[in-house]
Amino acid sequence: MTTMTIAKAINEGLRATLDNNPRTLLMGEDIGALGGVYRVTDGLLAEFGADRVVDTPLAESGIIGTAIGLALRGYLPVCEIQFDGFVFPGFNQITTQLAKMHARSNGSLTVPVVVRIPYGGGIGSIEHHSESPEALFAHTAGLRIITPSNAHDAYWMIRQAVECQDPVIVFEPKRRYWLKGEVNTDSPGASADPFKAHVLREGTDATVVAYGPLVPVALAAADAAAEDGHSIEVIDLRSISPIDFDTVTASAKKTGRLVVAHEAPTFGGIGGEIAARISERAFLSLEAPVIRVGGFHMPYPVAKVEEDYLPDIDRILEALDRSLAY
Amino acid sequence: MGATHLPSTEFDQTAADDQLEAEAEAQLGSPAEPMVQLLAPDGTLGTDPVFSAYADRLDGKKLRGFYADMAKIRRFDVEATALQRQGQLALWVPLTGQEAAQIGSGRASQPQDYIFPTYREHGVALTRNVDLAELLRQFRGVSNGGWNPKDTNFHLYTLVLAAQTPHAVGYAMGIQRDQKLAAAAVAADAAADRPAEPKAAVMVYFGDGASSEGDVHESMVFAASYNAPVVFFCQNNHWAISVPSSVQTRIPLSNRAKGYGFPGIRVDGNDAIAVHAVTEWALEHAREGNGPVLIEAFTYRVGAHTTADDPTKYRESAEETLWRAKDPLDRLEKYLRAQGLADDAYFDQVKADGDELAAYVRKTTYDLETPDIRTAFANTYVEAHPLVAEELAWFEEYSAGFAETPEHSAEPSSPDPDDAATGVAR
Ligand SMILES: Cc1ncc(C[n+]2csc(CCOP(=O)(O)OP(=O)(O)O)c2C)c(N)n1
């Protein structure tokens, strides 16, 4: 067990994959000498050389597209997209090519490309640097999407993503890059399956499901609710595609109340998908409608007002109050 | 080649003939632009300081092979067009006019090279030994691919224009890495007596329209930055559906390569000998580690863009006539006859082979099996996926509800044998 930040854990996870398999390589803008704008790839260029840690031209479609070609040749590329809002020039390659190559080839080709995207707000940045586009990718069949909320998961998820034969997008909660946690680099333990949700806190009165950057917020909200005498179960979803509905359903059946929280806009988001599925699967066990907490239907607002945009402890508590009032 | 040579878009000629020539010139690029041509439309063989040496490698057998391939693929094109007209294919993308560009370039590739086509490269597919009937699976709507690229190193067709160009560059970057890994392995194990892997390159096809897509630009930047062994093969057939190439570019497309820092060559795309020579040169250049090359094959799409298109709405038939006079098959036939390399018996045999291929393709198309949608469930992901499993389970249960019950069995059975095969009601 070692204590490290999420950024360092991803760095160590990448180092392990580069060490273990000569066919893995990293690609992205400024990931070499600079170590990435968030320093997630710090030191890797010096250790593995420019063929394994590739500073690419500034071209997202080119990054994803050439990664697809490398994967077709048997390589395992891990692409870094510099910021969430800049993945869109590569959206075409991800959704029309990466996601569909296996199906298009009737199963004869695989393109195990990993795309790392720092996402989410709360860092006081400017336009296009704080978005949560996960639902846009989750809607596309053929992609898998995971998001760590702690250092141990961060270390293992990147390694598991590289090992997965399907393309995997890893959304990294950038405002948690400096969050420290214990990492066991010897064994993933309960994190062995990256597509399984984790019940982080047991409770009996209501369940809060969150992922990535909102997990610590959900846990803090549960603590606050406990002071008011409510026992709140908290689930870290971990995987956005596929979603571990079994774990969420079991919890919703147990507590009878469900709140889903994410930073992305509520409309058309992952929360709606969870609400719909759980109301189908656990309708008779629910004491209240599933309530969603998320961003508003607006472009990500300017940094000075992002506090009003981002779901915080109070917004989750308000949702819990509404749920408990039924 | 400076700005003074840019094709003009203003005309003041009055004579109708001149007008047509000028328009053709403006749209098609000036014939004064340097263009590699060896075999002229009249069937005479010229010389080129660089590429004649490559043409000299071609003996009578190879040249007859070029002709046979071009004739075969043209016959195939006619058959597929007919199949579409008869409702057997959802769409067809004809290649007539582009046979020399495709056969000439495809025949210049080696088995270890990897080819990324767009969607019109039926001739290239032929040179890579793809079963042509397999090409029709996509157009019949029974597959989004239809062949296994690993068998022939000929990738699947791509319908998102230019999306395959970065794949090609990435694949070429993979070849570079493989060579380094192999060299390291040999160095580490000097005693082992391994046969050297043949050097490989990648060739990627795209059109003059697709050349405007950002992916082509990004690919060329990547290819140049990493000196990737890739040959960009642009078939400038002058039209992107209804839009002339003058809307895509003001300079010969081959000139763009200079801006990226690698060679660009414009070749007469209706001259199989020149295309072959130029492509051999380019592939050797790439395989030897000298980096990318752009080839612009200056050719013409004689027919419609696809069977859904109507070229009479946007272009003069005179333009077509102009290009028919440059037909790639006619000129090679003239040459073969003049040189005594082929006679009537040979051409009769080629025709008979074409008819045989057409009959085979027709029969195979009728026999193409409609897939079971379960294969789509199976191929969405490589690894097990709970949502797919859940939806498949639902589908099975739902379908089972339509299974024949005793009352139903009295009804006449479905005339479509596919229904019985899948057990799925439609
Ligand atoms: C990204 C994209 N945009 C639009 C289309 C629709 N489309 C199909 S073919 C075509 C014209 C292509 O012209 P060109 O690249 O010159 O190739 P050609 O068909 O002439 O060989 C267009 C616009 C497409 N397939 N992909």
XYZ file of C-alpha atoms and ligand atoms in Angstrom, chain B residues 119-120 159-161 207-210 213 237 239-241 301 305, ligand 1:
42
model
C -15.512 2.352 -51.231
C -14.845 2.330 -54.988
C -18.064 5.221 -45.973
C -17.085 8.173 -43.797
C -14.918 10.028 -46.269
C -10.891 10.835 -53.748
C -10.473 14.437 -54.813
C -13.566 15.295 -52.776
C -12.263 13.543 -49.698
C -11.616 16.539 -45.331
C -11.811 11.416 -60.865
C -16.192 14.824 -59.390
C -17.343 14.471 -55.790
C -20.899 13.475 -56.574
C -15.405 8.799 -63.325
C -21.133 8.574 -58.787
C -17.859 12.542 -44.167
C -18.742 12.315 -45.349
N -19.454 13.333 -45.870
C -20.284 13.129 -46.903
C -20.416 11.883 -47.455
C -21.372 11.655 -48.627
N -20.587 11.369 -49.840
C -20.393 10.122 -50.263
S -19.387 10.044 -51.591
C -19.226 11.715 -51.670
C -18.332 12.335 -52.718
C -16.936 11.793 -52.628
O -16.132 12.281 -53.651
P -14.620 11.859 -53.819
O -13.912 11.885 -52.505
O -14.032 12.648 -54.926
O -14.664 10.317 -54.208
P -15.372 9.607 -55.431
O -16.697 9.085 -54.923
O -15.495 10.570 -56.536
O -14.489 8.452 -55.773
C -19.972 12.308 -50.653
C -20.090 13.752 -50.445
C -19.661 10.841 -46.890
N -19.713 9.594 -47.343
N -18.823 11.077 -45.850
